[in-house]
Amino acid sequence: MKRFLFLASMLVVCGQVSAGGGIVSLVRKLGTFIDSMTVRGVDRTYIEAPKEPWQVILRGNVNQTDMKMKSTIDAEGMFWGVKGDVRWEPRIKTTPSTYVGFWAGYRGYGLGYSWNVGGDKGSILTLGATGGSYGVNLRIHRFKTDEPEVFIAGNFLDDEVGDFNYSERIENFPLWKPIRTRTLILDGYYLFNGKRFSYAAAYDQSVIQRRSAGSLMAGAMYYHSHTQYANDEDADFILMMGDIGRIKQWQASVGVGYAYNWVPAKGLLVSAFAMPMLTFYNRLKVWQYGSNYRDMAIDEELHEEDELSFLDYKIWPMGETSQNSRMTLTFDGRLSLTYQWSRFFINAYGQFNNFRYSQGRYSGYLNDWFVNASIGVRL
């Protein structure tokens, strides 16, 4: 109901501006409306709205993504010296990557962009909107890697004993073209104690938490990822992934958690937030690919092994499969430390997310964590 009234009020404001108008008038009316929303219903002995409405932040980011994909293929007859199934589990664990960027906003409504300066290549786009009792955040992350770590397990021929033995090993698997992944996380929350507790005070510093307080929170999260390695040169990797060369995943989750803002001294704020979530929508779509390398592995007469190099690999689409996976549990956790004086503030903010999926003989997970360190000023 509050969200409906908020949108209705926005429409009224926009209608008044259209009639009497101009962009300058729109900006003023919108700013006044946001200012009033920021302090509406809050206990000002706990939450203070600074007179300076703008926040300009220089931000550094350390980020790491740990993605593991699991497949089981019947490798007997495909490869010499193999008997039965082989487990193939590539793990894409990016090195801790460093980003620098900015964030700018008005009373908690703003956007930021960060670009990579160290580690695996990528970029991060963030959008945020935080009010007294609600908040919405969007984070888009792109990254790539060309040397995943692979766990291999199966029955392999032991030349010393002349028989098959089960063995496991981990090795790096260089790719001629990289695996590319894009993730999108959109989360929103509602505070049940927005009168005394502020999420914005800890995560975008648009308001100030003056006294310690906590709040029960209800939240929802939407997650989407797209992983693609359907390259001719990587036909051997695609074969070991059960002919899968492209993966898309969609998840929707809801949960209830708790957050607490601790103010041990003036200007200092420590905030923690934890929310287990139930993923009720978990859809996976995969694309299968055939290749001349696959044909060679299945029928050795088609190609002599030394006649087909990676430069001659060719892949082609074989179809696609979609499936809704079972409900699962995920987790959203955050921690923030802020110190402020006058119009300036510094902040360190960390977040961890876990996502899982499963489809037949194919499954996996993605862990994503980052730490932001920032310095900002209110204007």
Short mmCIF file of C-alpha atoms in Angstrom, two decimals:
data_model
loop_
_atom_site.label_atom_id
_atom_site.label_comp_id
_atom_site.label_asym_id
_atom_site.label_seq_id
_atom_site.Cartn_x
_atom_site.Cartn_y
_atom_site.Cartn_z
CA MET A 1 0.00 0.00 0.00
CA LYS A 2 2.83 2.42 0.84
CA ARG A 3 4.51 1.63 -2.48
CA PHE A 4 1.21 2.33 -4.29
CA LEU A 5 0.81 5.67 -2.51
CA PHE A 6 4.41 6.54 -3.35
CA LEU A 7 3.85 5.86 -7.07
CA ALA A 8 0.53 7.72 -7.03
CA SER A 9 2.20 10.75 -5.44
CA MET A 10 4.92 10.64 -8.10
CA LEU A 11 2.30 10.68 -10.84
CA VAL A 12 0.59 13.67 -9.23
CA VAL A 13 3.88 15.54 -9.07
CA CYS A 14 4.68 14.72 -12.71
CA GLY A 15 1.19 15.79 -13.77
CA GLN A 16 1.56 19.13 -12.02
CA VAL A 17 4.90 19.66 -13.70
CA SER A 18 3.54 18.85 -17.13
CA ALA A 19 0.76 21.36 -16.69
CA GLY A 20 2.80 24.16 -15.30
CA GLY A 21 6.04 22.84 -16.26
CA GLY A 22 9.62 22.50 -17.09
CA ILE A 23 12.42 20.19 -16.14
CA VAL A 24 13.73 22.52 -13.43
CA SER A 25 10.35 22.52 -11.73
CA LEU A 26 10.19 18.72 -12.00
CA VAL A 27 13.59 18.32 -10.35
CA ARG A 28 12.67 20.68 -7.51
CA LYS A 29 9.34 19.02 -6.83
CA LEU A 30 10.88 15.55 -7.03
CA GLY A 31 13.68 16.57 -4.66
CA THR A 32 11.21 18.01 -2.18
CA PHE A 33 9.12 14.86 -2.35
CA ILE A 34 12.14 12.59 -1.75
CA ASP A 35 13.28 14.81 1.14
CA SER A 36 9.92 14.45 2.82
CA MET A 37 9.85 10.69 2.23
CA THR A 38 13.28 10.34 3.84
CA VAL A 39 12.16 11.66 7.23
CA ARG A 40 8.50 10.65 7.17
CA GLY A 41 7.63 8.43 10.12
CA VAL A 42 11.19 8.11 11.49
CA ASP A 43 12.28 8.74 15.07
CA ARG A 44 14.84 11.52 14.70
CA THR A 45 16.55 10.58 17.93
CA TYR A 46 17.61 7.41 16.08
CA ILE A 47 17.85 8.52 12.44
CA GLU A 48 19.12 11.87 11.15
CA ALA A 49 18.69 13.15 7.60
CA PRO A 50 21.68 15.42 6.75
CA LYS A 51 20.87 18.78 5.26
CA GLU A 52 23.18 17.96 2.32
CA PRO A 53 21.07 15.68 0.05
CA TRP A 54 23.73 14.49 -2.42
CA GLN A 55 26.33 11.76 -1.88
CA VAL A 56 29.36 11.50 -4.18
CA ILE A 57 31.51 8.47 -3.48
CA LEU A 58 34.86 7.22 -4.79
CA ARG A 59 34.78 3.46 -4.50
CA GLY A 60 37.28 0.62 -4.62
CA ASN A 61 36.10 -2.96 -4.91
CA VAL A 62 37.64 -6.40 -4.39
CA ASN A 63 35.51 -9.12 -5.95
CA GLN A 64 35.72 -12.89 -6.37
CA THR A 65 33.38 -15.33 -8.06
CA ASP A 66 33.55 -19.08 -7.50
CA MET A 67 31.51 -21.04 -10.04
CA LYS A 68 31.52 -24.84 -10.21
CA MET A 69 29.86 -26.83 -12.99
CA LYS A 70 29.41 -30.60 -12.69
CA SER A 71 28.75 -33.15 -15.42
CA THR A 72 28.94 -36.94 -15.70
CA ILE A 73 29.49 -38.49 -19.13
CA ASP A 74 29.80 -42.05 -20.41
CA ALA A 75 33.38 -41.80 -21.67
CA GLU A 76 33.88 -45.48 -22.47
CA GLY A 77 34.43 -45.81 -26.19
CA MET A 78 35.14 -42.11 -26.56
CA PHE A 79 38.61 -42.08 -25.10
CA TRP A 80 41.24 -44.78 -24.94
CA GLY A 81 42.08 -46.00 -21.46
CA VAL A 82 38.76 -45.03 -19.85
CA LYS A 83 36.06 -47.34 -18.52
CA GLY A 84 32.50 -46.24 -17.68
CA ASP A 85 31.46 -42.81 -16.47
CA VAL A 86 33.78 -39.87 -15.90
CA ARG A 87 32.99 -37.00 -13.57
CA TRP A 88 34.05 -33.67 -15.04
CA GLU A 89 33.82 -30.69 -12.70
CA PRO A 90 35.33 -27.43 -13.96
CA ARG A 91 35.69 -24.77 -11.29
CA ILE A 92 35.97 -21.15 -12.35
CA LYS A 93 37.40 -19.39 -9.35
CA THR A 94 38.46 -15.94 -10.41
CA THR A 95 41.46 -14.42 -8.74
CA PRO A 96 40.44 -11.63 -6.35
CA SER A 97 39.88 -8.82 -8.82
CA THR A 98 40.24 -5.12 -8.09
CA TYR A 99 37.88 -2.45 -9.39
CA VAL A 100 37.72 1.32 -9.01
CA GLY A 101 34.72 3.49 -9.70
CA PHE A 102 32.20 5.97 -8.39
CA TRP A 103 28.70 6.18 -6.98
CA ALA A 104 26.50 9.27 -6.93
CA GLY A 105 23.03 9.64 -5.53
CA TYR A 106 20.36 11.88 -4.04
CA ARG A 107 18.99 10.74 -0.66
CA GLY A 108 19.90 7.13 -1.47
CA TYR A 109 18.68 7.09 -5.09
CA GLY A 110 21.67 6.74 -7.40
CA LEU A 111 23.94 4.68 -9.59
CA GLY A 112 27.55 3.59 -9.78
CA TYR A 113 30.00 2.04 -12.20
CA SER A 114 33.33 0.30 -11.57
CA TRP A 115 35.93 -0.98 -14.00
CA ASN A 116 38.62 -3.58 -13.57
CA VAL A 117 42.22 -2.58 -12.80
CA GLY A 118 43.61 -5.94 -11.62
CA GLY A 119 42.83 -9.67 -11.74
CA ASP A 120 40.30 -11.19 -14.11
CA LYS A 121 38.71 -8.81 -16.58
CA GLY A 122 35.22 -7.50 -15.86
CA SER A 123 32.97 -4.59 -14.96
CA ILE A 124 30.28 -3.83 -12.37
CA LEU A 125 27.18 -1.65 -12.71
CA THR A 126 25.09 -0.85 -9.61
CA LEU A 127 21.76 0.94 -9.17
CA GLY A 128 20.17 1.67 -5.81
CA ALA A 129 17.02 3.16 -4.29
CA THR A 130 16.62 3.24 -0.51
CA GLY A 131 13.79 4.79 1.45
CA GLY A 132 12.79 4.80 5.08
CA SER A 133 11.31 1.30 5.11
CA TYR A 134 12.32 -0.22 1.78
CA GLY A 135 15.19 -0.56 -0.64
CA VAL A 136 15.99 -1.92 -4.10
CA ASN A 137 19.47 -2.71 -5.43
CA LEU A 138 20.68 -3.92 -8.81
CA ARG A 139 24.17 -5.32 -9.48
CA ILE A 140 25.46 -6.51 -12.88
CA HIS A 141 28.83 -8.26 -13.04
CA ARG A 142 30.70 -9.49 -16.12
CA PHE A 143 33.84 -11.62 -16.07
CA LYS A 144 35.76 -14.17 -18.13
CA THR A 145 38.45 -16.81 -17.66
CA ASP A 146 40.48 -18.97 -20.03
CA GLU A 147 41.93 -21.54 -17.60
CA PRO A 148 39.38 -23.22 -15.34
CA GLU A 149 40.49 -25.71 -12.71
CA VAL A 150 38.98 -29.13 -13.43
CA PHE A 151 38.32 -32.06 -11.07
CA ILE A 152 38.36 -35.37 -13.00
CA ALA A 153 37.32 -38.73 -11.56
CA GLY A 154 36.76 -42.14 -13.15
CA ASN A 155 38.20 -45.57 -13.94
CA PHE A 156 41.40 -45.12 -15.92
CA LEU A 157 43.83 -47.70 -17.27
CA ASP A 158 46.87 -48.14 -15.06
CA ASP A 159 49.76 -49.14 -17.34
CA GLU A 160 51.76 -50.54 -14.44
CA VAL A 161 49.16 -53.12 -13.39
CA GLY A 162 47.45 -53.46 -16.77
CA ASP A 163 43.97 -52.91 -15.32
CA PHE A 164 41.47 -50.11 -14.67
CA ASN A 165 41.63 -48.30 -11.34
CA TYR A 166 39.50 -45.50 -9.96
CA SER A 167 41.43 -42.27 -9.59
CA GLU A 168 40.83 -38.57 -9.05
CA ARG A 169 42.90 -35.56 -10.00
CA ILE A 170 42.71 -31.80 -10.32
CA GLU A 171 44.38 -29.94 -13.16
CA ASN A 172 44.14 -26.67 -15.04
CA PHE A 173 42.46 -26.85 -18.44
CA PRO A 174 43.65 -24.06 -20.78
CA LEU A 175 41.01 -22.88 -23.24
CA TRP A 176 41.73 -21.31 -26.59
CA LYS A 177 38.85 -18.89 -26.08
CA PRO A 178 37.54 -17.81 -22.66
CA ILE A 179 34.42 -18.77 -20.77
CA ARG A 180 32.33 -15.61 -20.43
CA THR A 181 29.82 -15.10 -17.62
CA ARG A 182 27.37 -12.32 -16.80
CA THR A 183 25.41 -12.25 -13.54
CA LEU A 184 22.56 -9.98 -12.53
CA ILE A 185 21.30 -9.71 -8.94
CA LEU A 186 18.22 -7.62 -8.14
CA ASP A 187 17.16 -7.57 -4.51
CA GLY A 188 14.58 -5.67 -2.52
CA TYR A 189 13.63 -5.57 1.13
CA TYR A 190 11.11 -4.17 3.56
CA LEU A 191 11.98 -3.07 7.11
CA PHE A 192 9.52 -3.68 9.94
CA ASN A 193 11.28 -1.11 12.12
CA GLY A 194 11.92 1.69 9.66
CA LYS A 195 11.08 4.14 12.41
CA ARG A 196 14.36 3.51 14.28
CA PHE A 197 16.52 1.40 11.96
CA SER A 198 18.04 2.58 8.67
CA TYR A 199 19.56 0.30 6.03
CA ALA A 200 20.65 3.36 4.04
CA ALA A 201 22.84 4.60 6.91
CA ALA A 202 25.07 1.54 6.52
CA TYR A 203 25.12 1.04 2.76
CA ASP A 204 24.88 4.41 1.00
CA GLN A 205 25.27 6.91 3.89
CA SER A 206 22.29 8.99 2.75
CA VAL A 207 21.13 9.21 6.39
CA ILE A 208 22.88 8.86 9.77
CA GLN A 209 22.09 6.23 12.41
CA ARG A 210 22.50 8.04 15.74
CA ARG A 211 21.55 5.24 18.17
CA SER A 212 21.73 1.45 17.98
CA ALA A 213 18.67 -0.36 16.62
CA GLY A 214 17.69 -3.49 14.73
CA SER A 215 14.89 -4.66 12.50
CA LEU A 216 13.24 -7.78 11.16
CA MET A 217 13.37 -7.70 7.35
CA ALA A 218 11.44 -9.35 4.54
CA GLY A 219 13.27 -9.65 1.26
CA ALA A 220 13.07 -10.89 -2.30
CA MET A 221 15.83 -11.57 -4.81
CA TYR A 222 16.01 -12.18 -8.55
CA TYR A 223 19.12 -13.78 -9.99
CA HIS A 224 20.09 -14.37 -13.63
CA SER A 225 23.32 -15.74 -15.05
CA HIS A 226 24.52 -16.45 -18.56
CA THR A 227 27.63 -18.58 -19.13
CA GLN A 228 28.86 -19.11 -22.67
CA TYR A 229 31.82 -21.07 -24.07
CA ALA A 230 30.35 -22.25 -27.40
CA ASN A 231 33.52 -21.67 -29.39
CA ASP A 232 34.86 -23.86 -32.18
CA GLU A 233 38.28 -24.05 -30.55
CA ASP A 234 36.79 -25.33 -27.26
CA ALA A 235 34.99 -28.34 -28.74
CA ASP A 236 36.88 -30.73 -26.44
CA PHE A 237 35.72 -28.84 -23.34
CA ILE A 238 32.11 -28.83 -24.63
CA LEU A 239 32.24 -32.60 -25.13
CA MET A 240 33.39 -33.13 -21.54
CA MET A 241 30.54 -30.90 -20.36
CA GLY A 242 28.04 -33.37 -21.83
CA ASP A 243 27.79 -31.42 -25.12
CA ILE A 244 26.65 -28.27 -23.26
CA GLY A 245 28.20 -25.02 -24.45
CA ARG A 246 25.85 -22.37 -23.14
CA ILE A 247 23.89 -22.07 -19.89
CA LYS A 248 21.26 -19.64 -18.63
CA GLN A 249 19.76 -19.67 -15.17
CA TRP A 250 16.91 -17.76 -13.55
CA GLN A 251 16.08 -17.79 -9.83
CA ALA A 252 13.53 -16.00 -7.68
CA SER A 253 13.77 -16.19 -3.89
CA VAL A 254 12.02 -14.81 -0.82
CA GLY A 255 13.15 -14.79 2.77
CA VAL A 256 13.04 -13.26 6.22
CA GLY A 257 16.11 -12.05 8.07
CA TYR A 258 17.40 -9.65 10.66
CA ALA A 259 19.66 -6.61 10.53
CA TYR A 260 21.25 -4.63 13.33
CA ASN A 261 22.97 -1.24 13.40
CA TRP A 262 25.37 -0.81 16.31
CA VAL A 263 26.56 2.70 17.18
CA PRO A 264 29.42 2.22 19.70
CA ALA A 265 30.62 5.84 19.44
CA LYS A 266 29.64 9.07 17.74
CA GLY A 267 30.23 8.84 14.01
CA LEU A 268 30.91 5.09 14.06
CA LEU A 269 28.44 2.49 12.76
CA VAL A 270 28.74 -1.30 12.52
CA SER A 271 25.94 -3.05 10.62
CA ALA A 272 25.24 -6.75 10.03
CA PHE A 273 22.50 -8.40 8.02
CA ALA A 274 21.68 -12.09 7.41
CA MET A 275 18.78 -13.59 5.48
CA PRO A 276 18.20 -17.25 4.54
CA MET A 277 16.02 -17.42 1.44
CA LEU A 278 13.79 -20.00 -0.22
CA THR A 279 14.26 -20.23 -3.99
CA PHE A 280 10.80 -21.07 -5.30
CA TYR A 281 11.57 -20.47 -8.99
CA ASN A 282 14.71 -22.11 -10.35
CA ARG A 283 14.85 -22.47 -14.13
CA LEU A 284 17.80 -23.71 -16.14
CA LYS A 285 18.23 -23.66 -19.91
CA VAL A 286 21.15 -25.31 -21.69
CA TRP A 287 22.27 -25.44 -25.31
CA GLN A 288 23.89 -28.61 -26.72
CA TYR A 289 26.49 -28.61 -29.47
CA GLY A 290 27.91 -31.26 -31.73
CA SER A 291 31.37 -31.07 -33.27
CA ASN A 292 33.80 -32.85 -35.53
CA TYR A 293 35.88 -33.47 -32.40
CA ARG A 294 32.88 -35.27 -30.89
CA ASP A 295 32.48 -37.35 -34.05
CA MET A 296 36.15 -38.26 -33.89
CA ALA A 297 35.82 -39.35 -30.25
CA ILE A 298 32.75 -41.52 -30.97
CA ASP A 299 33.97 -42.97 -34.30
CA GLU A 300 37.74 -43.05 -34.57
CA GLU A 301 37.53 -43.87 -38.29
CA LEU A 302 36.21 -40.41 -39.12
CA HIS A 303 39.47 -38.68 -38.24
CA GLU A 304 42.96 -39.67 -37.39
CA GLU A 305 43.81 -38.02 -34.07
CA ASP A 306 46.93 -36.34 -35.45
CA GLU A 307 44.97 -34.96 -38.42
CA LEU A 308 42.57 -32.80 -36.39
CA SER A 309 44.05 -29.88 -34.46
CA PHE A 310 42.10 -27.36 -32.40
CA LEU A 311 42.29 -24.97 -35.37
CA ASP A 312 40.16 -27.44 -37.32
CA TYR A 313 37.51 -27.94 -34.62
CA LYS A 314 33.99 -27.02 -35.70
CA ILE A 315 30.85 -27.00 -33.55
CA TRP A 316 27.17 -26.78 -34.49
CA PRO A 317 23.89 -26.51 -32.51
CA MET A 318 22.14 -29.75 -31.58
CA GLY A 319 19.21 -28.29 -29.64
CA GLU A 320 18.29 -26.79 -26.32
CA THR A 321 16.68 -28.02 -23.11
CA SER A 322 14.79 -26.14 -20.39
CA GLN A 323 13.88 -27.42 -16.98
CA ASN A 324 12.50 -26.06 -13.72
CA SER A 325 14.61 -27.36 -10.86
CA ARG A 326 13.34 -28.15 -7.38
CA MET A 327 13.07 -25.54 -4.65
CA THR A 328 16.29 -24.87 -2.81
CA LEU A 329 17.76 -22.67 -0.10
CA THR A 330 20.13 -19.77 -0.66
CA PHE A 331 21.67 -17.15 1.59
CA ASP A 332 22.23 -13.40 1.58
CA GLY A 333 24.66 -11.92 4.10
CA ARG A 334 26.14 -8.42 4.46
CA LEU A 335 28.45 -6.54 6.80
CA SER A 336 29.26 -2.82 6.87
CA LEU A 337 31.57 -0.48 8.83
CA THR A 338 31.14 3.31 8.54
CA TYR A 339 32.85 6.30 10.10
CA GLN A 340 31.71 9.85 9.40
CA TRP A 341 32.68 13.36 10.39
CA SER A 342 31.37 16.70 9.18
CA ARG A 343 30.23 16.13 5.57
CA PHE A 344 32.68 13.27 4.93
CA PHE A 345 32.49 9.52 5.51
CA ILE A 346 34.44 6.32 4.87
CA ASN A 347 32.87 2.90 4.54
CA ALA A 348 33.79 -0.76 4.09
CA TYR A 349 30.96 -3.00 2.96
CA GLY A 350 30.96 -6.73 2.22
CA GLN A 351 28.34 -9.05 0.73
CA PHE A 352 28.10 -12.81 0.06
CA ASN A 353 25.61 -14.67 -2.17
CA ASN A 354 25.20 -18.36 -2.97
CA PHE A 355 23.20 -19.83 -5.88
CA ARG A 356 22.69 -23.50 -6.84
CA TYR A 357 21.09 -25.42 -9.70
CA SER A 358 20.59 -29.02 -10.86
CA GLN A 359 19.37 -30.76 -14.02
CA GLY A 360 19.80 -34.50 -14.48
CA ARG A 361 23.51 -35.28 -14.78
CA TYR A 362 24.38 -31.61 -14.75
CA SER A 363 24.52 -29.35 -11.69
CA GLY A 364 26.55 -26.59 -10.12
CA TYR A 365 26.74 -23.55 -7.92
CA LEU A 366 27.96 -19.98 -7.91
CA ASN A 367 29.36 -18.14 -4.88
CA ASP A 368 29.85 -14.44 -5.24
CA TRP A 369 31.43 -12.10 -2.69
CA PHE A 370 32.75 -8.58 -2.80
CA VAL A 371 34.09 -5.92 -0.47
CA ASN A 372 33.68 -2.22 -1.22
CA ALA A 373 35.90 0.40 0.38
CA SER A 374 34.82 3.96 -0.25
CA ILE A 375 35.25 7.58 0.73
CA GLY A 376 32.51 10.09 0.11
CA VAL A 377 31.21 13.55 0.70
CA ARG A 378 27.73 15.00 1.10
CA LEU A 379 26.90 18.01 -1.04
#
